């Protein structure tokens, strides 16, 4: 299982730190970005709105709400900017729009926040994603509910949100926390509350689309079958990037009519101000503007941008790195507002003493790293590795530091593994001499682990780096068979298990087993391969009928199979310290 996609995702998270949870919302006149994901292949639907209750939509005029601000990095209100500082553990800051009076408001991790008048409503990542409220200066802080909450919108005296403790159902409550109730069982994504309607993306009975409902949760109307990665409602239109068409920018009226593509850009961080749309073209990571009809496309900045927020006269944005900028809405008068990476790092050191062979002296192995906090699912950096012989002389020195724009980072891993940084001294090529490995990557949805590895060469009395070992995901060693087992979380409907052996100086896959679940008949399709004369050859290809995946493994014989034994915990699909027992 290759690590390229997960490495990219981890790096993107470190640099841009979109503070979203599992669902997200955005904006009207004020908005922010969400992380990029791959485009789908399906053709977009052209269906107009249909009421599932056969009722007609309200005739109340639809206008843009003043501030719709979920999945937030930044929002503007008056002469103030509020932003989640990715270089201070996602805590909430405020500053004047000219960059002065930059201050921290709270110490809580803030994945979501919403500014309404003189109050800030936010999702407290340190307290189970519950909703808290405070004054805009950080005072009068208190909790409003005990639900894990996402997609927060505040309109008047009402808060609308998705309750993740209740299957992401749609809820509302008063702004003082009273009258908390379920509105319906929909799972709203990218929710905008405008007038007396709530607009969101959803997946009901296996059918994706953009929907609207009354603010009491009734009268669901489908606007289109399109599935967006974000949407905003402004001036009687829903603007969104269409998953089925490479996340290109689309518009549809709030009654479901006049659906059309605005342009072919992969649009993120969409902002609508008056008759102009501002967005990041994710293919270039640059800011563009277009008219509401899709015309007059203009490049506004050559900076690589993580997110933007637009006001009537200025655009505020974060470049890939650690600076906040502003510029006029035509791209002129660029100014730096503040540096974000002023947070001090904590130095981490982990060292062990070990012998590479019973006849050899004891060596000292030292891993170094940097952390910003102790929160286990935030990132730290493995910065280097040194090995000293019995005389204190360095015999291996590896430096993982790299400068990405204006930040020096190393191998990015979750803090959960920064205590040891994955440092192990163990015989990975089964030649009788121990080698040294250290984390290269620990992250992604399944927290998979990959390691850098240096093999001890007894003939030259030196370490030699093994590039092929770095491809092994979640390695589990079997010294008796001289196998390395590898698997990882790659999805519910498909999976792969690989067995590596050390052959001619390289770690190569000698046995491979993969399965996928057929969407047509529900069968489990297993393909087993073996290395024969230097090439992988299919030795079994079966479709198994079974009640579930575990049953399919038994029916196929892979649980008690002498080679695979897939119930053995050495096949750990989630990385981290689970690896230790198979690497010690």
PDB file of N, CA and C in Angstrom, residues 454-523:
ATOM      1  N   UNK A 454      17.340   1.968   8.057  1.00  0.00           N
ATOM      2  CA  UNK A 454      18.759   1.817   7.746  1.00  0.00           C
ATOM      3  C   UNK A 454      19.187   0.416   8.161  1.00  0.00           C
ATOM      4  N   UNK A 455      19.701  -0.342   7.205  1.00  0.00           N
ATOM      5  CA  UNK A 455      20.141  -1.713   7.444  1.00  0.00           C
ATOM      6  C   UNK A 455      21.621  -1.721   7.838  1.00  0.00           C
ATOM      7  N   UNK A 456      21.946  -2.556   8.830  1.00  0.00           N
ATOM      8  CA  UNK A 456      23.341  -2.670   9.246  1.00  0.00           C
ATOM      9  C   UNK A 456      24.069  -3.625   8.311  1.00  0.00           C
ATOM     10  N   UNK A 457      25.180  -3.145   7.762  1.00  0.00           N
ATOM     11  CA  UNK A 457      26.027  -3.961   6.893  1.00  0.00           C
ATOM     12  C   UNK A 457      27.237  -4.413   7.710  1.00  0.00           C
ATOM     13  N   UNK A 458      27.283  -5.685   8.133  1.00  0.00           N
ATOM     14  CA  UNK A 458      28.394  -6.139   8.988  1.00  0.00           C
ATOM     15  C   UNK A 458      29.731  -6.150   8.261  1.00  0.00           C
ATOM     16  N   UNK A 459      29.723  -6.197   6.930  1.00  0.00           N
ATOM     17  CA  UNK A 459      30.979  -6.226   6.188  1.00  0.00           C
ATOM     18  C   UNK A 459      31.660  -4.869   6.196  1.00  0.00           C
ATOM     19  N   UNK A 460      30.858  -3.792   6.135  1.00  0.00           N
ATOM     20  CA  UNK A 460      31.439  -2.443   6.122  1.00  0.00           C
ATOM     21  C   UNK A 460      31.277  -1.738   7.457  1.00  0.00           C
ATOM     22  N   UNK A 461      30.584  -2.418   8.412  1.00  0.00           N
ATOM     23  CA  UNK A 461      30.315  -1.828   9.737  1.00  0.00           C
ATOM     24  C   UNK A 461      29.682  -0.443   9.600  1.00  0.00           C
ATOM     25  N   UNK A 462      28.637  -0.392   8.803  1.00  0.00           N
ATOM     26  CA  UNK A 462      27.954   0.887   8.578  1.00  0.00           C
ATOM     27  C   UNK A 462      26.478   0.638   8.284  1.00  0.00           C
ATOM     28  N   UNK A 463      25.677   1.709   8.425  1.00  0.00           N
ATOM     29  CA  UNK A 463      24.263   1.648   8.099  1.00  0.00           C
ATOM     30  C   UNK A 463      24.052   2.070   6.640  1.00  0.00           C
ATOM     31  N   UNK A 464      23.127   1.375   5.966  1.00  0.00           N
ATOM     32  CA  UNK A 464      22.778   1.691   4.577  1.00  0.00           C
ATOM     33  C   UNK A 464      21.260   1.884   4.512  1.00  0.00           C
ATOM     34  N   UNK A 465      20.818   2.998   3.986  1.00  0.00           N
ATOM     35  CA  UNK A 465      19.378   3.258   3.939  1.00  0.00           C
ATOM     36  C   UNK A 465      18.694   2.332   2.931  1.00  0.00           C
ATOM     37  N   UNK A 466      17.519   1.814   3.349  1.00  0.00           N
ATOM     38  CA  UNK A 466      16.724   0.928   2.486  1.00  0.00           C
ATOM     39  C   UNK A 466      15.503   1.693   1.989  1.00  0.00           C
ATOM     40  N   UNK A 467      15.485   2.043   0.736  1.00  0.00           N
ATOM     41  CA  UNK A 467      14.345   2.754   0.174  1.00  0.00           C
ATOM     42  C   UNK A 467      13.117   1.856   0.070  1.00  0.00           C
ATOM     43  N   UNK A 468      13.325   0.573  -0.201  1.00  0.00           N
ATOM     44  CA  UNK A 468      12.188  -0.322  -0.412  1.00  0.00           C
ATOM     45  C   UNK A 468      11.410  -0.563   0.874  1.00  0.00           C
ATOM     46  N   UNK A 469      12.058  -0.469   2.037  1.00  0.00           N
ATOM     47  CA  UNK A 469      11.329  -0.671   3.295  1.00  0.00           C
ATOM     48  C   UNK A 469      10.317   0.448   3.523  1.00  0.00           C
ATOM     49  N   UNK A 470      10.594   1.627   3.004  1.00  0.00           N
ATOM     50  CA  UNK A 470       9.715   2.779   3.214  1.00  0.00           C
ATOM     51  C   UNK A 470       8.365   2.626   2.534  1.00  0.00           C
ATOM     52  N   UNK A 471       8.221   1.643   1.642  1.00  0.00           N
ATOM     53  CA  UNK A 471       6.939   1.398   0.978  1.00  0.00           C
ATOM     54  C   UNK A 471       6.034   0.468   1.775  1.00  0.00           C
ATOM     55  N   UNK A 472       6.527  -0.103   2.864  1.00  0.00           N
ATOM     56  CA  UNK A 472       5.764  -1.110   3.604  1.00  0.00           C
ATOM     57  C   UNK A 472       4.872  -0.419   4.628  1.00  0.00           C
ATOM     58  N   UNK A 473       3.571  -0.542   4.456  1.00  0.00           N
ATOM     59  CA  UNK A 473       2.600   0.089   5.354  1.00  0.00           C
ATOM     60  C   UNK A 473       2.325  -0.824   6.547  1.00  0.00           C
ATOM     61  N   UNK A 474       2.407  -0.281   7.754  1.00  0.00           N
ATOM     62  CA  UNK A 474       2.118  -1.043   8.978  1.00  0.00           C
ATOM     63  C   UNK A 474       2.864  -2.373   9.021  1.00  0.00           C
ATOM     64  N   UNK A 475       4.185  -2.335   8.985  1.00  0.00           N
ATOM     65  CA  UNK A 475       4.940  -3.600   8.928  1.00  0.00           C
ATOM     66  C   UNK A 475       4.838  -4.402  10.217  1.00  0.00           C
ATOM     67  N   UNK A 476       4.648  -5.704  10.052  1.00  0.00           N
ATOM     68  CA  UNK A 476       4.664  -6.643  11.174  1.00  0.00           C
ATOM     69  C   UNK A 476       5.658  -7.748  10.868  1.00  0.00           C
ATOM     70  N   UNK A 477       6.639  -7.956  11.741  1.00  0.00           N
ATOM     71  CA  UNK A 477       7.735  -8.884  11.456  1.00  0.00           C
ATOM     72  C   UNK A 477       7.413 -10.297  11.923  1.00  0.00           C
ATOM     73  N   UNK A 478       7.808 -11.270  11.116  1.00  0.00           N
ATOM     74  CA  UNK A 478       7.709 -12.684  11.481  1.00  0.00           C
ATOM     75  C   UNK A 478       9.103 -13.293  11.293  1.00  0.00           C
ATOM     76  N   UNK A 479       9.954 -13.236  12.353  1.00  0.00           N
ATOM     77  CA  UNK A 479      11.336 -13.730  12.214  1.00  0.00           C
ATOM     78  C   UNK A 479      11.415 -15.213  11.882  1.00  0.00           C
ATOM     79  N   UNK A 480      10.413 -16.004  12.322  1.00  0.00           N
ATOM     80  CA  UNK A 480      10.452 -17.448  12.064  1.00  0.00           C
ATOM     81  C   UNK A 480      10.352 -17.740  10.573  1.00  0.00           C
ATOM     82  N   UNK A 481       9.396 -17.073   9.900  1.00  0.00           N
ATOM     83  CA  UNK A 481       9.220 -17.301   8.467  1.00  0.00           C
ATOM     84  C   UNK A 481      10.014 -16.325   7.613  1.00  0.00           C
ATOM     85  N   UNK A 482      10.600 -15.312   8.267  1.00  0.00           N
ATOM     86  CA  UNK A 482      11.312 -14.235   7.569  1.00  0.00           C
ATOM     87  C   UNK A 482      10.378 -13.499   6.609  1.00  0.00           C
ATOM     88  N   UNK A 483       9.182 -13.228   7.106  1.00  0.00           N
ATOM     89  CA  UNK A 483       8.175 -12.471   6.372  1.00  0.00           C
ATOM     90  C   UNK A 483       7.952 -11.121   7.060  1.00  0.00           C
ATOM     91  N   UNK A 484       7.532 -10.135   6.276  1.00  0.00           N
ATOM     92  CA  UNK A 484       7.015  -8.880   6.809  1.00  0.00           C
ATOM     93  C   UNK A 484       5.590  -8.725   6.284  1.00  0.00           C
ATOM     94  N   UNK A 485       4.646  -8.617   7.208  1.00  0.00           N
ATOM     95  CA  UNK A 485       3.230  -8.522   6.845  1.00  0.00           C
ATOM     96  C   UNK A 485       2.826  -7.049   6.762  1.00  0.00           C
ATOM     97  N   UNK A 486       2.026  -6.723   5.769  1.00  0.00           N
ATOM     98  CA  UNK A 486       1.655  -5.327   5.548  1.00  0.00           C
ATOM     99  C   UNK A 486       0.201  -5.226   5.119  1.00  0.00           C
ATOM    100  N   UNK A 487      -0.531  -4.381   5.805  1.00  0.00           N
ATOM    101  CA  UNK A 487      -1.884  -4.054   5.390  1.00  0.00           C
ATOM    102  C   UNK A 487      -2.214  -2.687   5.953  1.00  0.00           C
ATOM    103  N   UNK A 488      -3.322  -2.121   5.515  1.00  0.00           N
ATOM    104  CA  UNK A 488      -3.714  -0.806   6.018  1.00  0.00           C
ATOM    105  C   UNK A 488      -5.154  -0.531   5.706  1.00  0.00           C
ATOM    106  N   UNK A 489      -5.723   0.432   6.439  1.00  0.00           N
ATOM    107  CA  UNK A 489      -7.108   0.809   6.191  1.00  0.00           C
ATOM    108  C   UNK A 489      -7.240   1.537   4.875  1.00  0.00           C
ATOM    109  N   UNK A 490      -7.852   0.918   3.901  1.00  0.00           N
ATOM    110  CA  UNK A 490      -7.969   1.530   2.577  1.00  0.00           C
ATOM    111  C   UNK A 490      -9.397   1.656   2.108  1.00  0.00           C
ATOM    112  N   UNK A 491     -10.364   1.292   2.938  1.00  0.00           N
ATOM    113  CA  UNK A 491     -11.755   1.430   2.534  1.00  0.00           C
ATOM    114  C   UNK A 491     -12.577   0.240   2.954  1.00  0.00           C
ATOM    115  N   UNK A 492     -13.882   0.454   3.059  1.00  0.00           N
ATOM    116  CA  UNK A 492     -14.767  -0.608   3.532  1.00  0.00           C
ATOM    117  C   UNK A 492     -15.032  -1.647   2.466  1.00  0.00           C
ATOM    118  N   UNK A 493     -14.997  -1.262   1.189  1.00  0.00           N
ATOM    119  CA  UNK A 493     -15.374  -2.179   0.131  1.00  0.00           C
ATOM    120  C   UNK A 493     -14.233  -2.856  -0.568  1.00  0.00           C
ATOM    121  N   UNK A 494     -12.992  -2.578  -0.145  1.00  0.00           N
ATOM    122  CA  UNK A 494     -11.849  -3.245  -0.762  1.00  0.00           C
ATOM    123  C   UNK A 494     -10.701  -3.243   0.231  1.00  0.00           C
ATOM    124  N   UNK A 495      -9.786  -4.159   0.058  1.00  0.00           N
ATOM    125  CA  UNK A 495      -8.672  -4.269   0.993  1.00  0.00           C
ATOM    126  C   UNK A 495      -7.573  -5.101   0.350  1.00  0.00           C
ATOM    127  N   UNK A 496      -6.357  -4.967   0.894  1.00  0.00           N
ATOM    128  CA  UNK A 496      -5.229  -5.727   0.370  1.00  0.00           C
ATOM    129  C   UNK A 496      -4.297  -6.103   1.512  1.00  0.00           C
ATOM    130  N   UNK A 497      -3.774  -7.317   1.451  1.00  0.00           N
ATOM    131  CA  UNK A 497      -2.772  -7.803   2.384  1.00  0.00           C
ATOM    132  C   UNK A 497      -1.556  -8.226   1.567  1.00  0.00           C
ATOM    133  N   UNK A 498      -0.371  -7.809   2.008  1.00  0.00           N
ATOM    134  CA  UNK A 498       0.859  -8.137   1.285  1.00  0.00           C
ATOM    135  C   UNK A 498       1.875  -8.753   2.229  1.00  0.00           C
ATOM    136  N   UNK A 499       2.607  -9.731   1.730  1.00  0.00           N
ATOM    137  CA  UNK A 499       3.724 -10.335   2.460  1.00  0.00           C
ATOM    138  C   UNK A 499       5.010  -9.996   1.712  1.00  0.00           C
ATOM    139  N   UNK A 500       5.939  -9.361   2.436  1.00  0.00           N
ATOM    140  CA  UNK A 500       7.228  -8.973   1.868  1.00  0.00           C
ATOM    141  C   UNK A 500       8.309  -9.942   2.317  1.00  0.00           C
ATOM    142  N   UNK A 501       9.323 -10.130   1.447  1.00  0.00           N
ATOM    143  CA  UNK A 501      10.544 -10.845   1.805  1.00  0.00           C
ATOM    144  C   UNK A 501      11.738 -10.036   1.317  1.00  0.00           C
ATOM    145  N   UNK A 502      12.868 -10.252   1.952  1.00  0.00           N
ATOM    146  CA  UNK A 502      14.097  -9.547   1.582  1.00  0.00           C
ATOM    147  C   UNK A 502      14.844 -10.391   0.568  1.00  0.00           C
ATOM    148  N   UNK A 503      14.890  -9.931  -0.687  1.00  0.00           N
ATOM    149  CA  UNK A 503      15.474 -10.695  -1.781  1.00  0.00           C
ATOM    150  C   UNK A 503      16.444  -9.800  -2.545  1.00  0.00           C
ATOM    151  N   UNK A 504      17.684 -10.240  -2.654  1.00  0.00           N
ATOM    152  CA  UNK A 504      18.715  -9.516  -3.411  1.00  0.00           C
ATOM    153  C   UNK A 504      18.805  -8.054  -2.994  1.00  0.00           C
ATOM    154  N   UNK A 505      18.760  -7.831  -1.696  1.00  0.00           N
ATOM    155  CA  UNK A 505      18.969  -6.482  -1.171  1.00  0.00           C
ATOM    156  C   UNK A 505      17.755  -5.585  -1.184  1.00  0.00           C
ATOM    157  N   UNK A 506      16.588  -6.127  -1.545  1.00  0.00           N
ATOM    158  CA  UNK A 506      15.373  -5.317  -1.602  1.00  0.00           C
ATOM    159  C   UNK A 506      14.222  -6.042  -0.904  1.00  0.00           C
ATOM    160  N   UNK A 507      13.303  -5.247  -0.336  1.00  0.00           N
ATOM    161  CA  UNK A 507      12.067  -5.811   0.192  1.00  0.00           C
ATOM    162  C   UNK A 507      11.038  -5.851  -0.930  1.00  0.00           C
ATOM    163  N   UNK A 508      10.575  -7.047  -1.259  1.00  0.00           N
ATOM    164  CA  UNK A 508       9.648  -7.211  -2.388  1.00  0.00           C
ATOM    165  C   UNK A 508       8.421  -7.991  -1.926  1.00  0.00           C
ATOM    166  N   UNK A 509       7.298  -7.708  -2.576  1.00  0.00           N
ATOM    167  CA  UNK A 509       6.068  -8.447  -2.290  1.00  0.00           C
ATOM    168  C   UNK A 509       6.153  -9.820  -2.950  1.00  0.00           C
ATOM    169  N   UNK A 510       6.019 -10.860  -2.130  1.00  0.00           N
ATOM    170  CA  UNK A 510       6.063 -12.217  -2.679  1.00  0.00           C
ATOM    171  C   UNK A 510       4.693 -12.886  -2.665  1.00  0.00           C
ATOM    172  N   UNK A 511       3.796 -12.414  -1.799  1.00  0.00           N
ATOM    173  CA  UNK A 511       2.414 -12.907  -1.766  1.00  0.00           C
ATOM    174  C   UNK A 511       1.494 -11.703  -1.594  1.00  0.00           C
ATOM    175  N   UNK A 512       0.390 -11.713  -2.308  1.00  0.00           N
ATOM    176  CA  UNK A 512      -0.554 -10.600  -2.225  1.00  0.00           C
ATOM    177  C   UNK A 512      -1.977 -11.146  -2.276  1.00  0.00           C
ATOM    178  N   UNK A 513      -2.843 -10.577  -1.445  1.00  0.00           N
ATOM    179  CA  UNK A 513      -4.246 -10.965  -1.411  1.00  0.00           C
ATOM    180  C   UNK A 513      -5.097  -9.708  -1.383  1.00  0.00           C
ATOM    181  N   UNK A 514      -6.043  -9.621  -2.297  1.00  0.00           N
ATOM    182  CA  UNK A 514      -6.919  -8.456  -2.363  1.00  0.00           C
ATOM    183  C   UNK A 514      -8.363  -8.908  -2.512  1.00  0.00           C
ATOM    184  N   UNK A 515      -9.267  -8.059  -2.022  1.00  0.00           N
ATOM    185  CA  UNK A 515     -10.677  -8.371  -2.227  1.00  0.00           C
ATOM    186  C   UNK A 515     -11.431  -7.088  -2.514  1.00  0.00           C
ATOM    187  N   UNK A 516     -12.551  -7.238  -3.218  1.00  0.00           N
ATOM    188  CA  UNK A 516     -13.494  -6.124  -3.344  1.00  0.00           C
ATOM    189  C   UNK A 516     -14.902  -6.698  -3.249  1.00  0.00           C
ATOM    190  N   UNK A 517     -15.799  -5.863  -2.769  1.00  0.00           N
ATOM    191  CA  UNK A 517     -17.188  -6.274  -2.613  1.00  0.00           C
ATOM    192  C   UNK A 517     -17.977  -5.831  -3.839  1.00  0.00           C
ATOM    193  N   UNK A 518     -18.622  -6.769  -4.505  1.00  0.00           N
ATOM    194  CA  UNK A 518     -19.371  -6.473  -5.718  1.00  0.00           C
ATOM    195  C   UNK A 518     -20.647  -5.708  -5.380  1.00  0.00           C
ATOM    196  N   UNK A 519     -20.876  -4.615  -6.090  1.00  0.00           N
ATOM    197  CA  UNK A 519     -22.100  -3.842  -5.873  1.00  0.00           C
ATOM    198  C   UNK A 519     -23.286  -4.500  -6.569  1.00  0.00           C
ATOM    199  N   UNK A 520     -23.031  -5.438  -7.459  1.00  0.00           N
ATOM    200  CA  UNK A 520     -24.122  -6.073  -8.207  1.00  0.00           C
ATOM    201  C   UNK A 520     -24.794  -7.198  -7.425  1.00  0.00           C
ATOM    202  N   UNK A 521     -23.994  -8.138  -6.910  1.00  0.00           N
ATOM    203  CA  UNK A 521     -24.598  -9.295  -6.228  1.00  0.00           C
ATOM    204  C   UNK A 521     -24.156  -9.430  -4.778  1.00  0.00           C
ATOM    205  N   UNK A 522     -23.368  -8.458  -4.277  1.00  0.00           N
ATOM    206  CA  UNK A 522     -22.936  -8.509  -2.888  1.00  0.00           C
ATOM    207  C   UNK A 522     -21.888  -9.555  -2.599  1.00  0.00           C
ATOM    208  N   UNK A 523     -21.314 -10.171  -3.617  1.00  0.00           N
ATOM    209  CA  UNK A 523     -20.297 -11.195  -3.403  1.00  0.00           C
ATOM    210  C   UNK A 523     -18.959 -10.559  -3.025  1.00  0.00           C
TER     211      UNK A 523
END
